[in-house]
Structure formats: C-alpha cells, structure tokens
Tab-separated table of C-alpha atoms in Angstrom:
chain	number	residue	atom	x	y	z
A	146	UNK	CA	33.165	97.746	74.037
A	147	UNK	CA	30.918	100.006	75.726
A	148	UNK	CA	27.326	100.943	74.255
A	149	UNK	CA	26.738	103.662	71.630
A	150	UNK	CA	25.785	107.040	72.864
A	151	UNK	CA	23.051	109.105	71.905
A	152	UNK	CA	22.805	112.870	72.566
A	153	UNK	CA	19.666	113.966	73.833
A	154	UNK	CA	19.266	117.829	72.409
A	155	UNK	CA	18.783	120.692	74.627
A	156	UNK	CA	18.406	124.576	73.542
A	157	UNK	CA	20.580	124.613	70.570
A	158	UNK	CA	22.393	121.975	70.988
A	159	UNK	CA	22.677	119.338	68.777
A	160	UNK	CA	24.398	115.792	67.738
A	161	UNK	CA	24.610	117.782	64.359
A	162	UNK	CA	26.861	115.374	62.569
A	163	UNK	CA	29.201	112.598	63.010
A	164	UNK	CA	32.695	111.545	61.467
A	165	UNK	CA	33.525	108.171	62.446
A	166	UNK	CA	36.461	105.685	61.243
A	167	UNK	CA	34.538	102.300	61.776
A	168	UNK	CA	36.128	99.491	63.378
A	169	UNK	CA	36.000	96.002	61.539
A	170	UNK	CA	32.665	95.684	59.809
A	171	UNK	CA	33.446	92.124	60.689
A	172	UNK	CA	31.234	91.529	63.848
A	173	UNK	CA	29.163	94.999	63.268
A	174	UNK	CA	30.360	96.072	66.808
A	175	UNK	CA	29.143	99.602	67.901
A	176	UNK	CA	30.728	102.381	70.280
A	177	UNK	CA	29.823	105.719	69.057
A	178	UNK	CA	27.368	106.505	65.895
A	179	UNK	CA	27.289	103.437	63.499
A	180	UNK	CA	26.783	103.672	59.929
A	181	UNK	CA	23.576	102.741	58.490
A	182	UNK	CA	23.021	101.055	55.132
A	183	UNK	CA	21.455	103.841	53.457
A	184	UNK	CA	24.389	106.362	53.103
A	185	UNK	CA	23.719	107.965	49.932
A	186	UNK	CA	26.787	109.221	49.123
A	187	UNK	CA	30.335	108.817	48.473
A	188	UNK	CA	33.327	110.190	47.576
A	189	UNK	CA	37.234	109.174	47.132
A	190	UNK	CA	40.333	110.698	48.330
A	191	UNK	CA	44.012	109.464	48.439
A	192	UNK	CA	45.811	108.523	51.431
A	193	UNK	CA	48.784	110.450	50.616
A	194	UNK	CA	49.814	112.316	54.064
A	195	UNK	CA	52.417	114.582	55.117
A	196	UNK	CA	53.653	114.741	59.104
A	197	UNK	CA	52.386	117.761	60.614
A	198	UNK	CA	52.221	118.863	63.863
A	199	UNK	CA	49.614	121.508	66.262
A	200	UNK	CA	50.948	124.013	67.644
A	201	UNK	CA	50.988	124.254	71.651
A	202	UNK	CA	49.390	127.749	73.398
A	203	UNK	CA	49.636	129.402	76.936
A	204	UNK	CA	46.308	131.753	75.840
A	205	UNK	CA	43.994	131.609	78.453
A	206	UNK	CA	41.001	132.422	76.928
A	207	UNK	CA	37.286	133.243	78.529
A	208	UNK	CA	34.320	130.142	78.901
A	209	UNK	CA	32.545	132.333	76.543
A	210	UNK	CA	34.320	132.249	73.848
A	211	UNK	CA	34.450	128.564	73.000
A	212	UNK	CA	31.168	128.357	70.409
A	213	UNK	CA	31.968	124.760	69.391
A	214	UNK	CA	31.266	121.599	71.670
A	215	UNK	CA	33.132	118.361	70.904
A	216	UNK	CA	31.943	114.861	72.434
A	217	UNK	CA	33.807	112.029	72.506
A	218	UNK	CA	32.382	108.326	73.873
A	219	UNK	CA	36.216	106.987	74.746
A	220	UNK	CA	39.389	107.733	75.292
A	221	UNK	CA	40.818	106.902	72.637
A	222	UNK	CA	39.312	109.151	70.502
A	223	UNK	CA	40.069	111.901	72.712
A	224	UNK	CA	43.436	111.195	71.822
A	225	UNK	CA	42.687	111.481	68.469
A	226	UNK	CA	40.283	114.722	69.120
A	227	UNK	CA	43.113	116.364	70.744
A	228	UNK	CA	45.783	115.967	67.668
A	229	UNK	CA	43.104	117.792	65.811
A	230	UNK	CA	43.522	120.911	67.467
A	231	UNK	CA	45.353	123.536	65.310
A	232	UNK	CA	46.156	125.614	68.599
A	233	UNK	CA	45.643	123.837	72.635
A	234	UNK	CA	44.386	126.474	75.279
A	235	UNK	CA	45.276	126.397	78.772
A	236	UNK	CA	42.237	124.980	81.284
A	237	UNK	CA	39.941	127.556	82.947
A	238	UNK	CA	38.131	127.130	86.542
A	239	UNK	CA	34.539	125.044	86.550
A	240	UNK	CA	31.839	124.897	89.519
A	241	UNK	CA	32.158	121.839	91.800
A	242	UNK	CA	28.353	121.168	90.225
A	243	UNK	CA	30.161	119.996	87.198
A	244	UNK	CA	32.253	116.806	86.784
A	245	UNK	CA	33.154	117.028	83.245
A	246	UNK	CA	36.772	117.105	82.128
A	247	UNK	CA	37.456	118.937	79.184
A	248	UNK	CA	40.047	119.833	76.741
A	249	UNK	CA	40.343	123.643	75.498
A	250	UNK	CA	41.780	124.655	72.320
A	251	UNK	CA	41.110	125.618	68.482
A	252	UNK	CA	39.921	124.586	65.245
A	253	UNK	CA	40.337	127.087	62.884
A	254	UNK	CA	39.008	130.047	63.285
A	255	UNK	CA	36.546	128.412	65.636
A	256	UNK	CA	37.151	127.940	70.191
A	257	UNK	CA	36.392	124.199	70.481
A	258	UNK	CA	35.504	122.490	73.790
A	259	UNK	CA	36.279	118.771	73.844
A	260	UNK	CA	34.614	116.444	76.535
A	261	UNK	CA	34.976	113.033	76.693
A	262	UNK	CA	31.450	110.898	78.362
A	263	UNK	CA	32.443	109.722	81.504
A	264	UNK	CA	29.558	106.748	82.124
A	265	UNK	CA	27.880	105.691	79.138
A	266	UNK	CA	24.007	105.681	78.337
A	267	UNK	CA	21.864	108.218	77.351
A	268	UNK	CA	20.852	109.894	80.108
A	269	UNK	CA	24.299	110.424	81.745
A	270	UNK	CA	25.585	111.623	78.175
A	271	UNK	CA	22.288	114.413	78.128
A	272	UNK	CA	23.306	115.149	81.874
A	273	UNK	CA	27.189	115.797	80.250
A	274	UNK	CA	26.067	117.903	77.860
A	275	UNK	CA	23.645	120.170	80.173
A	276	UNK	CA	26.711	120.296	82.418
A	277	UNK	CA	29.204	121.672	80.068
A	278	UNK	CA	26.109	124.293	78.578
A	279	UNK	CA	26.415	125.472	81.863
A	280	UNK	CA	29.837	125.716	82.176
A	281	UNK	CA	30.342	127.116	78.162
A	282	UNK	CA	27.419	129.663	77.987
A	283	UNK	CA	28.195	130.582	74.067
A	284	UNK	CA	28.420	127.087	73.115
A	285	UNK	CA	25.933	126.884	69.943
A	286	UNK	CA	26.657	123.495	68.262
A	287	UNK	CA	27.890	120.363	69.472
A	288	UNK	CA	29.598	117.395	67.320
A	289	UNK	CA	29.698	113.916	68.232
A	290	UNK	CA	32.990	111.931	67.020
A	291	UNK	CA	34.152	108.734	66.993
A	292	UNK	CA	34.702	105.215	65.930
A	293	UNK	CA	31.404	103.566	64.610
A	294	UNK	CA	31.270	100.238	63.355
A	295	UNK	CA	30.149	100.028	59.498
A	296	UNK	CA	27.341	98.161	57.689
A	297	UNK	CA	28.256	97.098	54.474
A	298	UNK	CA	25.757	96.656	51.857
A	299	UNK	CA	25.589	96.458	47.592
A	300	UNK	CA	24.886	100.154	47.731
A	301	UNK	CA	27.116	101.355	50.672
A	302	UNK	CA	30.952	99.866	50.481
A	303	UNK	CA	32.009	100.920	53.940
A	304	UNK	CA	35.394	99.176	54.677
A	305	UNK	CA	37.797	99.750	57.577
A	306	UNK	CA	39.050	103.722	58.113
A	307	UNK	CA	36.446	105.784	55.931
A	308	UNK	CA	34.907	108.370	57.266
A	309	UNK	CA	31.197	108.861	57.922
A	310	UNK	CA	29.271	112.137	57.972
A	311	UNK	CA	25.517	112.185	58.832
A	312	UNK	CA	23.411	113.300	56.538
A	313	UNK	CA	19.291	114.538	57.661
A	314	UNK	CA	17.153	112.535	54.886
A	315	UNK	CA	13.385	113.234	54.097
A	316	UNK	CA	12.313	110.583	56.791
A	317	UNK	CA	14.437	111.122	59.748
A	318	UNK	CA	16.944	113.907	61.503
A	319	UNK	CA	19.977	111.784	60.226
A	320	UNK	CA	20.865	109.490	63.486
A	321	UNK	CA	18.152	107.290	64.862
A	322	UNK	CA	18.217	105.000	67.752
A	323	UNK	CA	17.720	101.684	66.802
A	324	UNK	CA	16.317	100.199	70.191
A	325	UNK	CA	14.264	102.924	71.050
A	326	UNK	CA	11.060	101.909	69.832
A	327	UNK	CA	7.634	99.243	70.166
A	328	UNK	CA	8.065	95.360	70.161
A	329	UNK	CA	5.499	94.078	67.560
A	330	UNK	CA	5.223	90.469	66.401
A	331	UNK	CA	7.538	90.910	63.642
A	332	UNK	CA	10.009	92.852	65.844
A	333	UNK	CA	11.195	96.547	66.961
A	334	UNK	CA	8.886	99.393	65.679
A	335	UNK	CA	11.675	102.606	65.978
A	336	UNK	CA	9.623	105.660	66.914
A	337	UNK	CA	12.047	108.060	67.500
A	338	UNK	CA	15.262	110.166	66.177
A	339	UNK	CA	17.501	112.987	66.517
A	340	UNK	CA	16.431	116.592	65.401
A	341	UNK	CA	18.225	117.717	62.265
A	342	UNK	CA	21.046	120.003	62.442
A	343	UNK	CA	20.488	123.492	62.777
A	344	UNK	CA	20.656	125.741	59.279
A	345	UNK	CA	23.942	127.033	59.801
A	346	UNK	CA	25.681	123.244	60.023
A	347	UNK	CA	23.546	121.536	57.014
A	348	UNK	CA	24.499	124.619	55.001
A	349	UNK	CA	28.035	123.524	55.710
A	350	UNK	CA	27.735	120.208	55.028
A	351	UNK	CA	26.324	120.878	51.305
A	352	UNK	CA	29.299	123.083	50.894
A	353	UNK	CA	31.709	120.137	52.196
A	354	UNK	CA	29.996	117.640	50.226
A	355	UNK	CA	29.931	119.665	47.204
A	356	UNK	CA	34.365	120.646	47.585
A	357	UNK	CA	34.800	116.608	48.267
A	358	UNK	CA	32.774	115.838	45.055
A	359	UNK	CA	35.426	118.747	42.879
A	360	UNK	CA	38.247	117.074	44.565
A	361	UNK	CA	38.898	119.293	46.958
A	362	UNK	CA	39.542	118.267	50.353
A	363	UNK	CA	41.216	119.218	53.580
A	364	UNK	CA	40.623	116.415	55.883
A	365	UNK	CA	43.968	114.194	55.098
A	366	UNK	CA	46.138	117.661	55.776
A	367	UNK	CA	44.324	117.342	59.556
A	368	UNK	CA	44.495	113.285	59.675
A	369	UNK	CA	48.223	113.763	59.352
A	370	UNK	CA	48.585	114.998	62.653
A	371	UNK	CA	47.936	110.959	63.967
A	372	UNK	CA	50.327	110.078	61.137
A	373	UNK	CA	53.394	110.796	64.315
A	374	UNK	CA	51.839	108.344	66.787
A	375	UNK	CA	51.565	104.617	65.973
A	376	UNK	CA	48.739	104.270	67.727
A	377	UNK	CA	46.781	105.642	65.320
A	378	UNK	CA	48.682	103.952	62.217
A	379	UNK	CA	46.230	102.194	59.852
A	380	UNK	CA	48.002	98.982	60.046
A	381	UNK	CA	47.441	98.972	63.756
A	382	UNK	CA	43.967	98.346	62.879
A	383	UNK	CA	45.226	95.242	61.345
A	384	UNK	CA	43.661	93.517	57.761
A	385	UNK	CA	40.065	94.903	56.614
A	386	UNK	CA	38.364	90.703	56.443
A	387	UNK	CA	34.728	90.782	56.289
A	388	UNK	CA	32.578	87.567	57.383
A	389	UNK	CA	29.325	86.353	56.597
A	390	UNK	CA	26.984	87.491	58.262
A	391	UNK	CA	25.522	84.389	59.718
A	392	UNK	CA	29.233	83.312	61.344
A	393	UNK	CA	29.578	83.538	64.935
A	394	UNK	CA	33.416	84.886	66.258
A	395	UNK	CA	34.998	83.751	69.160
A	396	UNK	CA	33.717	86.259	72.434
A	397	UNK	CA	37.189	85.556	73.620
A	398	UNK	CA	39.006	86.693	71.200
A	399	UNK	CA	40.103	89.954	70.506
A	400	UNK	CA	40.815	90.198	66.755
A	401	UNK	CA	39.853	87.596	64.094
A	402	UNK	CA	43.261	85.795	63.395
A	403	UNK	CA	42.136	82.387	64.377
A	404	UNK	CA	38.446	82.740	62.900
A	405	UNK	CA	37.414	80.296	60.146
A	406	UNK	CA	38.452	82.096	56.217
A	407	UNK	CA	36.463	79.997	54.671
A	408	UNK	CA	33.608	82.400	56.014
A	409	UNK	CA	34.994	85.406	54.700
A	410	UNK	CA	33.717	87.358	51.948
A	411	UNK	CA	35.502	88.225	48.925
A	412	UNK	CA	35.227	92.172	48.037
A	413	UNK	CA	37.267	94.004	45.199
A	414	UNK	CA	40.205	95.426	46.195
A	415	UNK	CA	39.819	99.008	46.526
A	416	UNK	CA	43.206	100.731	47.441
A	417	UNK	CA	45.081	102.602	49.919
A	418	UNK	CA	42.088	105.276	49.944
A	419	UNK	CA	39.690	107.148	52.449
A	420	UNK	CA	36.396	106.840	51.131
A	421	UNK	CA	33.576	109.651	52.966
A	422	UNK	CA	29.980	108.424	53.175
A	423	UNK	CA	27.156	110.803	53.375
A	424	UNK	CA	23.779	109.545	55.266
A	425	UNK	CA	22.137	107.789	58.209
A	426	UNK	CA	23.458	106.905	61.305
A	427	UNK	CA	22.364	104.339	63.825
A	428	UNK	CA	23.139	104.527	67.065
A	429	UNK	CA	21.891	103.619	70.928
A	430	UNK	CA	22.775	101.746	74.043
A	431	UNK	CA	22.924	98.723	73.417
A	432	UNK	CA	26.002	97.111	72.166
A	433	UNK	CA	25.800	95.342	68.242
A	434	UNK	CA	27.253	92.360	68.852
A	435	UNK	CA	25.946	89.701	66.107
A	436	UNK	CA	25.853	90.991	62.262
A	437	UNK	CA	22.687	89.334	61.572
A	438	UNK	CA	20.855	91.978	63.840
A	439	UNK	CA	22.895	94.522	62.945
A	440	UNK	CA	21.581	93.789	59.007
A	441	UNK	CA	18.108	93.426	60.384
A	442	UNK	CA	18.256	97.246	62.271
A	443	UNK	CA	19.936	98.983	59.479
C-alpha cells in the first residue's frame, strides 16, 4: 500500500478531521490517517441500512462557491467519496498550472470539492492542496478521508469498519506524524503535529459527538449509499482476525487465510455494529508494516 499522507496547512486550510474505516488491524498497515491508541471516546450504532441512492445534477455552479475541500489518498476511496454526494455537479475549467482532478458536487447544504493525491508524500500532497486553493478561492476547510489501519489496545477496541474521527487533545493538534522527529538512543523523539481545527469545525465535532452519545446519528443513512455496490460490502473485507503482535505474515500474501491461528487473539464478540472513536491520529510517510512498531509509535 502506499504511505500515509500528511497535509501540510496553508491559510485556513486544515487536515481538520478524519473518518477512516481501518483495514485489518492484523498487520497495522497504514494508507491514510491511522488510529492511535489513545482515542478517548466511543460510541455504538447499529448496522441496520436502507439502499439509497444520490441524486445526479447538470448545475454548473461557480469555483467560488465550493467552501468545502475533500482529500482522498486512493482511489478507492474516491469511489466511496463520490457515493457520498447528496447532489454531483458538472466539472468547471482549471489553469494548465494545475494538475489536480477533482470531483464537484454537494453535501448538504454545503459545495464540496473532492481531490484525490496523485503521488504520495508530503510535499506533493501540500503542493495538491495549494493547487486546488488556487483553483477554489472560497475554499475554507479541508477534510482528509480514508481507510486507516487501527491500533487496538485494552482502552481502544478498534476492529475492522468503525469509524475514526480526530479529536485535538491538550498535548497535540489531533494527528501527529510519527516519523517526523529526533533519533535518540532509546528511539524516535516526535517533534511535530498538525494545527488544531479551526473554531468553527471543533464546535461541530462537540455537537456530533454529543448527538452520537443521545443516539442520534446520521452517518448509516449516508453509508447506505455503498450498500448498492459490492465493492464496498463489509464481507468483502473478509473476517475481522487479529494476531499477536510479535507474528510475522507472509509479504506475499494478500489476505491472512493461510497465516498460522494459533497466533490469533481471542476478542469478545461484539456484533454486527459501527463503533465511532474519538481521538488521536497517527499518520506519515512511511508505510506500518510490522505491529510491533506500530505498538511502539502509538
């Protein structure tokens, strides 16, 4: 998989927050923002969905009235960024400065710009960004989204499909990169994260934290929209196993049906349920490979 992005701020905008449906926590593989072990909160919803569809637009609208910038690391979750679109716009004209592909369309009441990172690494994902600033004068926030992969710990109990939001702590912005930092003795010194989210987006996320925690949620209504393509089914994701940390998988192989069970880890069964964590996320370009790190990092 490629590396983890990281979104270098510029004027306003900002990696503000991050929903991600981790992969296997199995081999604590990373593409976009992965879930530390210090999410703080949680809270359970039912996956009971209904098959809904978005509804397809020929408004052309103007570049500055999209407010709302969308990044996605692969394109895959474009895809998946795409079927979240209430209403999709028709394309508008862009300078030959600017490489970027983007999708156009709406999110409630709000004119969302999707781009998905064409190279990966930090500084070609800030040079994307500047680029589509440029292009989208009125954009004010940006959102990175995608699939992360999840640390599980006693206090967190991430498994395969929840849903990760960041969440700013006292100590850091809310997403840190884990190899940016000092090599001391005992290992990597970090000395650096993300800015928190602007006012406007943390007040939002108290107010979504605070409707999950009365039971009220939107979020399945809009994942039923990938309920009509298999692609996005949960059991294409295949069995939620978790290993021991210290077991090494196969490199060649791409799932873990011929890895050893004996390694596996027993967890109480928890349900056909989405499960949203609130807190840190770790991200960065290199690619998390072997769970023992990933422990060590997180």
């Amino acid at each position: 998989m490629p590396p983890a992005k990281r979104i270098r701020t510029r004027g306003r905008f900002h990696a503000s927050f991050s929903l991600s449906r981790p992969s296997s926590p199995v081999t604590g593989e990373t593409t976009t923002p992965a879930p530390a072990s210090n999410v703080s909160q949680t809270s359970t919803f039912p996956l009971a969905l209904q098959r809904t569809t978005n509804r397809k637009s020929t408004r052309r609208l103007r570049h500055e009235d999209y407010t709302i910038g969308w990044i996605c690391a692969l394109d895959i979750e474009l895809a998946a960024a795409r079927k979240m679109l209430d209403e999709e716009h028709q394309p508008l004209p862009q300078a030959a400065s600017d490489p970027n592909s983007y999708t156009l369309g709406r999110v409630g009441e709000r004119n969302t710009v999707i781009m998905v990172l064409g190279l990966t690494g930090t500084n070609s994902a800030a040079s994307a960004v500047a680029q589509m600033k440029s292009t989208f004068t009125s954009v004010q926030f940006g959102v990175l989204v995608g699939i992360g992969g999840g640390v599980p710990s006693a206090k967190a109990d991430i498994r395969l499909g929840d849903v990760v939001v960041c969440q700013p702590s006292k100590d850091c912005g809310g997403v840190i990169q884990y190899d940016l930092g000092k090599t001391r003795p005992d290992g990597v010194e970090r000395t650096g994260f993300l800015n928190a989210p602007p006012k406007a987006l943390l007040s939002a996320l108290k107010s979504l934290n605070a409707n999950h925690l009365k039971g009220r949620v939107g979020f399945l209504h809009h994942l039923a929209k990938l309920s009509s393509q298999s692609l996005f089914a949960r059991d294409k994701a295949g069995p939620d196993v978790l290993y021991d940390p210290a077991y090494n998988h196969e490199e060649e192989e791409e799932n873990c049906n011929n890895c050893k069970k004996e390694y596996s880890v027993r967890r109480q069964t928890r349900g056909e349920h989405v499960l949203v964590h609130y807190g840190t996320i770790a991200s960065g370009n290199q690619v998390m490979r072997d769970a023992k790190e990933r422990d060590k990092v997180s």
